[in-house]
Structures are given as C-alpha cells and as structure tokens.
C-alpha cells in the first residue's frame, strides 16, 4: 500500500500481507501488470493499491491521447496517498493492444472500454476490468470472489467461443458490489424481492465528475444507467453456474439511485422479502458468518471479514467507515422490520476500493491462485 501523507491515514488494503510472507508468482518474481485508464479516479486507486503489492508490479500505464507521452508523475495526482516513486517515472502510453504486460487492469471510461478491452483480450492480454461494457456478456465472469469464484470456469469457454488468446473478467458496478455482498450472505434464506435506494458518493462519477454547483449541498436523483445495473447485475452474480452457463437468480430488484455530496462510500437502504421465514438473529448471524475463498486462501487484498455488522444506531457512515479494513469490507447496520417486505437494513462500502480498483485486484489475486494468469 502507498506511503502515508501527513493529512490522512492510508487505507490498508492488504489485510493479510503484514502477517504473511509475501508469496511470489514465479520463484521470487512479481507478475508485471499494466493499468489502462491509469490517470482516472479508478486508475489512480490501482496505482496506490498496487504500490506495495506482494504479487503484482505496475510496469505499464495507458490512457487517452490527452495524457499519452507524458511522465505519470507530471500529471495531476488527486489522492491523499503518496504517488509511488517507481510509477511516477513511467510514461503514459496510448491504448494499443499487444503493448504492455499480459495482465492489464482496466479503469477505462465506458465510451472506449468496450472495443479496447476486446482488442486487448484478442491480442492475448488478461483484462481485469471495472467498466460496464462486457459485464453482462454471458461468457464473461462478473466476479466477486467471495460469492461466485466458480464463474471463472467461463474463462476457457470465452476464449474458445471468441477465438481470443486472452480473456476479460469484470467486476460489477460499485453499488451492485455492496448490495450483492450483503445479499449473498442471506442467500440461504432465498431473497425474492429487493427494494433498494442508493446514496452514492461523488467519486463514483470519476474525475472531474459532477459539477460543483450541482453537487454542493444537494441530492441528484438520477445516475445514468445505474438503476438498470443494480437490477440486473446481482442476478448474474448470485446466479448458479450450470452446464457451462450462468443461470440468473430469480429474485426481482427495484432500484432508485441518487448522487449525494459525499467523497467516497456508497450507502444503500435495502428492503428484502425472503422465501423462507427468518428472524433478525438469523440475518445478523448470516452477515457475521459470511466468508469465501479470498479469506480461505488469504489473498493479499481480502478483508478478514467481508461484512461487518454495526450495532450503533447511527452507523455505518461513509466518512467514518468507508476506509476501515482497507476499504474492502461492506458495513451493514440498522437491521429492522419492514412492514412491506419483511426486513430492511443499510449497507455501505468504499465505491472506488471495494467497488472498483480493490475489487479488480482481488479478482486478479483469485485468478493467480487458480493459475489463470498465464
Ligand atoms: P475517470 O476518472 O473519468 O477516468 C477515466 C479514464 O479513462 C482516464 O484514465 C482517461 O484518460 C481514460 N480515457 C477516457 N477516454 C479515453 C480514450 N478515448 N482513450 C483512452 N483512455 C481514455 O473515470 P473513473 O471513475 O476512474 O472510472 C473508470 C471506469 O471504472 C469507468 O468505466 C467507470 O464506469 C468504472 N467504475 C468507476 C467507479 C468509481 O467509483 N469511480 C466504480 C466502479 C466502476 P485521460 O485522463 O487521459 O482522459
């Protein structure tokens, strides 16, 4: 993780790396990785989170022609984490499939990610993407390692069907990740109907994002394409992998998404109706027990506990809780009875770490653990 500045403690993403000897990829050599969209909000978080990664080393950066040709350290750095000196020295490249290392993380704008990521996969790269373009492709894993690691079995099928030497693996939309992790813990009770309203941070819109005159002391009750993603992606993520394909989970979801003047951390008010009868204690117990392969394998970016249930009546709060546990845990609280659907609660997670860069790094760690990175 990056070096601390005086202003702000650095979120420590590598929950296990301090206590475990750093595993190596290839003898003692780290795997070289590239970052597409390295200059954006997600791209800069990739740079910060990978600064001291035990398995990966950033050796290649790419962005638009506006940034290409410049030294990364000469471009504006917008995070409270110190820019790693080794990355600052690198030049930014124009997007060119075939350039750079085999493994590339993508924080590309969706206007360009669709074509660019497919070209990189065709040229033999493993593209670990944050962009929405390929998420709902039936051959592309929409991966949350704690929930659906078995969906990685799509990778060889994808390569074969598309004739690609490489592949694309995506992480879900940032709000979707927070809700899906909470719902996955409750999967045994069979969620049937879900009603969700989000209060999403400004950093979710990238940089420069929402105009200050729109965002300050205001709530914007619309985020382009967001409700559709919230209503469809969790059904793929929680879907069963049967006969080489993902069967969509049958639950129905109704979403309202809003933008609020918060820097990082998406909050979500979630009501759920379950097929099974459950008590409040059943639900709190399931949140606390929830764990997955990243925890079992002690992947470097895995939070020790993916869901933390907070008992205080006024938590979780983005300003207080989003950066705890390296920004990789989902905080849940305010579980109470819903007179319409049965149960309701609030969930909150760091949109750029658990919802984007950290999520993609965890995906790559799981792929490396399963020998899918070449
Ligand atoms: P951003 O701050 O606007 O960054 C966009 C990046 O894409 C920049 O590096 C930009 O390079 C690059 N880019 C734009 N047009 C390009 C082009 N024609 N050719 C090559 N590169 C180009 O956006 P962001 O918030 O980081 O989001 C990046 C992606 O992650 C998006 O697809 C977004 O939907 C997704 N995502 C974001 C979040 C979040 O919380 N922010 C969460 C989940 C997913 P220049 O700087 O050179 O223009």
Short mmCIF file of N, CA and C in Angstrom, two decimals, residues 40-144:
data_model
loop_
_atom_site.label_atom_id
_atom_site.label_comp_id
_atom_site.label_asym_id
_atom_site.label_seq_id
_atom_site.Cartn_x
_atom_site.Cartn_y
_atom_site.Cartn_z
N UNK A 40 -7.31 8.13 -14.31
CA UNK A 40 -8.64 8.44 -13.76
C UNK A 40 -8.76 8.12 -12.29
N UNK A 41 -9.97 8.28 -11.77
CA UNK A 41 -10.23 8.03 -10.35
C UNK A 41 -9.91 6.58 -9.99
N UNK A 42 -10.38 5.65 -10.81
CA UNK A 42 -10.11 4.23 -10.54
C UNK A 42 -8.64 3.92 -10.83
N UNK A 43 -8.13 4.46 -11.94
CA UNK A 43 -6.73 4.20 -12.32
C UNK A 43 -5.76 4.63 -11.23
N UNK A 44 -5.99 5.80 -10.63
CA UNK A 44 -5.07 6.27 -9.58
C UNK A 44 -5.18 5.38 -8.35
N UNK A 45 -6.39 4.88 -8.06
CA UNK A 45 -6.52 3.94 -6.93
C UNK A 45 -5.78 2.63 -7.23
N UNK A 46 -5.80 2.19 -8.50
CA UNK A 46 -5.00 1.00 -8.85
C UNK A 46 -3.53 1.26 -8.51
N UNK A 47 -3.03 2.42 -8.94
CA UNK A 47 -1.62 2.75 -8.70
C UNK A 47 -1.34 2.72 -7.20
N UNK A 48 -2.21 3.35 -6.40
CA UNK A 48 -1.98 3.41 -4.95
C UNK A 48 -2.06 2.02 -4.32
N UNK A 49 -3.07 1.26 -4.70
CA UNK A 49 -3.27 -0.05 -4.05
C UNK A 49 -2.20 -1.07 -4.45
N UNK A 50 -1.63 -0.87 -5.65
CA UNK A 50 -0.63 -1.85 -6.11
C UNK A 50 0.80 -1.47 -5.70
N UNK A 51 0.93 -0.31 -5.02
CA UNK A 51 2.28 0.21 -4.73
C UNK A 51 3.16 -0.80 -4.01
N UNK A 52 2.61 -1.50 -3.06
CA UNK A 52 3.45 -2.47 -2.32
C UNK A 52 2.83 -3.85 -2.40
N UNK A 53 2.23 -4.14 -3.54
CA UNK A 53 1.54 -5.43 -3.64
C UNK A 53 2.55 -6.58 -3.64
N UNK A 54 2.26 -7.65 -2.88
CA UNK A 54 3.26 -8.73 -2.81
C UNK A 54 3.38 -9.57 -4.09
N UNK A 55 2.38 -9.54 -4.97
CA UNK A 55 2.43 -10.40 -6.16
C UNK A 55 2.56 -9.63 -7.48
N UNK A 56 2.07 -8.36 -7.50
CA UNK A 56 1.98 -7.61 -8.76
C UNK A 56 2.86 -6.37 -8.71
N UNK A 57 3.39 -6.02 -9.90
CA UNK A 57 4.23 -4.81 -10.00
C UNK A 57 3.79 -4.04 -11.24
N UNK A 58 3.48 -2.76 -11.08
CA UNK A 58 3.00 -1.94 -12.20
C UNK A 58 4.17 -1.53 -13.08
N UNK A 59 4.11 -1.92 -14.36
CA UNK A 59 5.21 -1.56 -15.27
C UNK A 59 4.71 -0.85 -16.52
N UNK A 60 3.39 -0.67 -16.63
CA UNK A 60 2.85 -0.12 -17.88
C UNK A 60 1.59 0.68 -17.56
N UNK A 61 1.49 1.88 -18.14
CA UNK A 61 0.32 2.73 -17.92
C UNK A 61 -0.20 3.20 -19.28
N UNK A 62 -1.52 3.27 -19.42
CA UNK A 62 -2.08 3.81 -20.67
C UNK A 62 -3.31 4.66 -20.34
N UNK A 63 -3.56 5.63 -21.18
CA UNK A 63 -4.75 6.49 -21.02
C UNK A 63 -5.05 7.11 -22.38
N UNK A 64 -5.77 8.21 -22.39
CA UNK A 64 -6.16 8.81 -23.68
C UNK A 64 -4.98 9.55 -24.31
N UNK A 65 -5.21 10.04 -25.52
CA UNK A 65 -4.13 10.79 -26.18
C UNK A 65 -3.84 12.11 -25.46
N UNK A 66 -4.79 12.54 -24.58
CA UNK A 66 -4.54 13.77 -23.79
C UNK A 66 -3.37 13.55 -22.82
N UNK A 67 -3.23 12.33 -22.34
CA UNK A 67 -2.19 12.04 -21.34
C UNK A 67 -0.98 11.32 -21.94
N UNK A 68 -1.18 10.69 -23.09
CA UNK A 68 -0.11 9.85 -23.66
C UNK A 68 1.14 10.67 -23.95
N UNK A 69 2.30 10.03 -23.69
CA UNK A 69 3.58 10.69 -23.94
C UNK A 69 4.08 11.44 -22.73
N UNK A 70 3.21 11.66 -21.74
CA UNK A 70 3.65 12.42 -20.55
C UNK A 70 4.17 11.46 -19.48
N UNK A 71 5.04 12.00 -18.61
CA UNK A 71 5.51 11.24 -17.46
C UNK A 71 4.37 11.22 -16.45
N UNK A 72 4.08 10.03 -15.89
CA UNK A 72 2.92 9.91 -14.99
C UNK A 72 3.01 10.90 -13.83
N UNK A 73 4.22 11.06 -13.29
CA UNK A 73 4.42 11.95 -12.15
C UNK A 73 4.20 13.42 -12.49
N UNK A 74 4.14 13.76 -13.77
CA UNK A 74 3.91 15.16 -14.15
C UNK A 74 2.41 15.45 -14.35
N UNK A 75 1.60 14.41 -14.28
CA UNK A 75 0.16 14.60 -14.43
C UNK A 75 -0.46 14.83 -13.05
N UNK A 76 -1.66 15.45 -13.00
CA UNK A 76 -2.24 15.72 -11.67
C UNK A 76 -2.53 14.42 -10.90
N UNK A 77 -2.08 14.37 -9.66
CA UNK A 77 -2.33 13.22 -8.76
C UNK A 77 -3.33 13.69 -7.72
N UNK A 78 -4.46 13.00 -7.61
CA UNK A 78 -5.57 13.55 -6.83
C UNK A 78 -5.88 12.79 -5.56
N UNK A 79 -5.05 11.85 -5.18
CA UNK A 79 -5.36 11.05 -3.98
C UNK A 79 -4.55 11.55 -2.79
N UNK A 80 -5.04 11.22 -1.59
CA UNK A 80 -4.33 11.56 -0.36
C UNK A 80 -3.18 10.60 -0.09
N UNK A 81 -2.99 9.62 -0.95
CA UNK A 81 -1.88 8.68 -0.81
C UNK A 81 -0.71 9.21 -1.64
N UNK A 82 0.48 8.94 -1.16
CA UNK A 82 1.64 9.42 -1.90
C UNK A 82 1.79 8.64 -3.22
N UNK A 83 2.11 9.35 -4.27
CA UNK A 83 2.33 8.70 -5.57
C UNK A 83 3.61 7.86 -5.48
N UNK A 84 3.54 6.54 -5.75
CA UNK A 84 4.75 5.72 -5.67
C UNK A 84 5.82 6.18 -6.65
N UNK A 85 7.05 6.34 -6.16
CA UNK A 85 8.13 6.90 -6.99
C UNK A 85 8.36 6.07 -8.25
N UNK A 86 8.28 4.74 -8.12
CA UNK A 86 8.55 3.87 -9.27
C UNK A 86 7.53 4.10 -10.39
N UNK A 87 6.27 4.33 -10.01
CA UNK A 87 5.23 4.55 -11.01
C UNK A 87 5.32 5.96 -11.58
N UNK A 88 5.69 6.92 -10.74
CA UNK A 88 5.79 8.31 -11.19
C UNK A 88 6.74 8.43 -12.38
N UNK A 89 7.74 7.55 -12.44
CA UNK A 89 8.75 7.63 -13.51
C UNK A 89 8.24 7.12 -14.85
N UNK A 90 7.16 6.32 -14.83
CA UNK A 90 6.70 5.69 -16.08
C UNK A 90 6.06 6.71 -17.01
N UNK A 91 6.16 6.45 -18.32
CA UNK A 91 5.46 7.28 -19.30
C UNK A 91 4.08 6.70 -19.55
N UNK A 92 3.13 7.57 -19.85
CA UNK A 92 1.79 7.09 -20.18
C UNK A 92 1.73 6.78 -21.68
N UNK A 93 1.19 5.61 -21.99
CA UNK A 93 1.08 5.18 -23.39
C UNK A 93 -0.31 5.43 -23.94
N UNK A 94 -0.39 5.49 -25.26
CA UNK A 94 -1.72 5.45 -25.89
C UNK A 94 -2.20 4.02 -25.86
N UNK A 95 -3.52 3.81 -25.91
CA UNK A 95 -4.04 2.44 -25.89
C UNK A 95 -3.61 1.73 -27.15
N UNK A 96 -2.91 0.60 -26.97
CA UNK A 96 -2.53 -0.18 -28.13
C UNK A 96 -2.46 -1.65 -27.72
N UNK A 97 -3.45 -2.42 -28.18
CA UNK A 97 -3.49 -3.84 -27.80
C UNK A 97 -2.19 -4.50 -28.21
N UNK A 98 -1.69 -5.38 -27.33
CA UNK A 98 -0.43 -6.06 -27.62
C UNK A 98 0.73 -5.39 -26.90
N UNK A 99 0.60 -4.07 -26.61
CA UNK A 99 1.64 -3.38 -25.83
C UNK A 99 1.44 -3.73 -24.36
N UNK A 100 2.51 -3.68 -23.61
CA UNK A 100 2.39 -3.85 -22.17
C UNK A 100 2.33 -5.31 -21.76
N UNK A 101 2.26 -5.55 -20.45
CA UNK A 101 2.31 -6.93 -19.95
C UNK A 101 1.03 -7.71 -20.23
N UNK A 102 1.10 -9.02 -19.95
CA UNK A 102 -0.06 -9.86 -20.26
C UNK A 102 -1.27 -9.48 -19.39
N UNK A 103 -1.04 -9.14 -18.14
CA UNK A 103 -2.17 -8.83 -17.24
C UNK A 103 -2.36 -7.31 -17.21
N UNK A 104 -3.58 -6.88 -17.58
CA UNK A 104 -3.86 -5.44 -17.50
C UNK A 104 -5.16 -5.21 -16.72
N UNK A 105 -5.09 -4.24 -15.83
CA UNK A 105 -6.30 -3.79 -15.13
C UNK A 105 -6.89 -2.66 -15.96
N UNK A 106 -8.22 -2.63 -16.06
CA UNK A 106 -8.83 -1.56 -16.83
C UNK A 106 -9.73 -0.68 -15.97
N UNK A 107 -9.38 0.63 -15.96
CA UNK A 107 -10.24 1.65 -15.36
C UNK A 107 -10.61 2.62 -16.47
N UNK A 108 -10.89 2.06 -17.64
CA UNK A 108 -11.19 2.91 -18.81
C UNK A 108 -12.62 3.41 -18.76
N UNK A 109 -12.82 4.59 -19.29
CA UNK A 109 -14.15 5.14 -19.47
C UNK A 109 -14.95 4.19 -20.37
N UNK A 110 -16.25 4.07 -20.09
CA UNK A 110 -17.04 3.07 -20.83
C UNK A 110 -17.19 3.45 -22.32
N UNK A 111 -16.95 4.72 -22.66
CA UNK A 111 -17.06 5.11 -24.07
C UNK A 111 -15.99 4.41 -24.92
N UNK A 112 -14.92 3.97 -24.29
CA UNK A 112 -13.80 3.37 -25.04
C UNK A 112 -13.52 1.93 -24.60
N UNK A 113 -14.01 1.55 -23.39
CA UNK A 113 -13.64 0.24 -22.82
C UNK A 113 -14.14 -0.93 -23.66
N UNK A 114 -15.33 -0.82 -24.24
CA UNK A 114 -15.91 -1.95 -24.98
C UNK A 114 -14.96 -2.47 -26.05
N UNK A 115 -14.57 -1.61 -26.96
CA UNK A 115 -13.71 -2.00 -28.06
C UNK A 115 -12.29 -2.28 -27.58
N UNK A 116 -11.76 -1.38 -26.74
CA UNK A 116 -10.36 -1.51 -26.33
C UNK A 116 -10.13 -2.81 -25.58
N UNK A 117 -11.01 -3.13 -24.64
CA UNK A 117 -10.79 -4.35 -23.84
C UNK A 117 -10.87 -5.60 -24.72
N UNK A 118 -11.80 -5.61 -25.67
CA UNK A 118 -11.91 -6.78 -26.57
C UNK A 118 -10.64 -6.90 -27.41
N UNK A 119 -10.10 -5.76 -27.86
CA UNK A 119 -8.86 -5.82 -28.66
C UNK A 119 -7.68 -6.33 -27.82
N UNK A 120 -7.62 -5.90 -26.57
CA UNK A 120 -6.54 -6.38 -25.69
C UNK A 120 -6.69 -7.88 -25.44
N UNK A 121 -7.93 -8.34 -25.21
CA UNK A 121 -8.14 -9.78 -24.97
C UNK A 121 -7.77 -10.58 -26.22
N UNK A 122 -8.15 -10.06 -27.38
CA UNK A 122 -7.82 -10.76 -28.63
C UNK A 122 -6.31 -10.86 -28.82
N UNK A 123 -5.61 -9.81 -28.35
CA UNK A 123 -4.15 -9.79 -28.53
C UNK A 123 -3.42 -10.62 -27.46
N UNK A 124 -4.17 -11.25 -26.56
CA UNK A 124 -3.53 -12.16 -25.60
C UNK A 124 -3.45 -11.65 -24.17
N UNK A 125 -4.01 -10.46 -23.91
CA UNK A 125 -3.97 -9.94 -22.53
C UNK A 125 -5.12 -10.53 -21.69
N UNK A 126 -4.86 -10.69 -20.41
CA UNK A 126 -5.94 -10.96 -19.45
C UNK A 126 -6.38 -9.59 -18.95
N UNK A 127 -7.60 -9.20 -19.29
CA UNK A 127 -8.09 -7.87 -18.93
C UNK A 127 -8.99 -8.00 -17.70
N UNK A 128 -8.58 -7.37 -16.62
CA UNK A 128 -9.37 -7.42 -15.38
C UNK A 128 -10.03 -6.04 -15.28
N UNK A 129 -11.31 -6.00 -15.62
CA UNK A 129 -11.97 -4.72 -15.92
C UNK A 129 -12.96 -4.25 -14.87
N UNK A 130 -13.08 -2.92 -14.81
CA UNK A 130 -14.10 -2.25 -13.99
C UNK A 130 -15.23 -1.72 -14.83
N UNK A 131 -15.07 -1.69 -16.12
CA UNK A 131 -16.04 -1.00 -16.96
C UNK A 131 -17.30 -1.86 -17.18
N UNK A 132 -18.39 -1.20 -17.54
CA UNK A 132 -19.66 -1.93 -17.62
C UNK A 132 -19.83 -2.74 -18.90
N UNK A 133 -19.02 -2.41 -19.94
CA UNK A 133 -19.32 -2.87 -21.30
C UNK A 133 -19.50 -4.37 -21.47
N UNK A 134 -18.64 -5.18 -20.82
CA UNK A 134 -18.68 -6.63 -21.06
C UNK A 134 -19.32 -7.41 -19.90
N UNK A 135 -19.82 -6.67 -18.88
CA UNK A 135 -20.28 -7.37 -17.67
C UNK A 135 -21.39 -8.38 -17.91
N UNK A 136 -22.33 -8.03 -18.78
CA UNK A 136 -23.49 -8.91 -18.94
C UNK A 136 -23.33 -9.86 -20.13
N UNK A 137 -22.14 -9.90 -20.72
CA UNK A 137 -21.86 -10.90 -21.75
C UNK A 137 -21.92 -12.28 -21.08
N UNK A 138 -22.74 -13.20 -21.58
CA UNK A 138 -22.89 -14.49 -20.91
C UNK A 138 -21.59 -15.27 -20.77
N UNK A 139 -20.56 -14.91 -21.56
CA UNK A 139 -19.28 -15.65 -21.48
C UNK A 139 -18.26 -14.96 -20.58
N UNK A 140 -18.63 -13.82 -20.03
CA UNK A 140 -17.67 -13.06 -19.21
C UNK A 140 -18.04 -13.18 -17.73
N UNK A 141 -17.11 -13.66 -16.89
CA UNK A 141 -17.41 -13.71 -15.46
C UNK A 141 -17.64 -12.31 -14.89
N UNK A 142 -18.72 -12.16 -14.12
CA UNK A 142 -18.98 -10.93 -13.37
C UNK A 142 -18.68 -11.33 -11.92
N UNK A 143 -17.42 -11.09 -11.56
CA UNK A 143 -16.84 -11.81 -10.42
C UNK A 143 -16.82 -11.01 -9.12
N UNK A 144 -17.28 -11.64 -8.05
CA UNK A 144 -16.98 -11.18 -6.69
C UNK A 144 -16.43 -12.43 -5.99
#
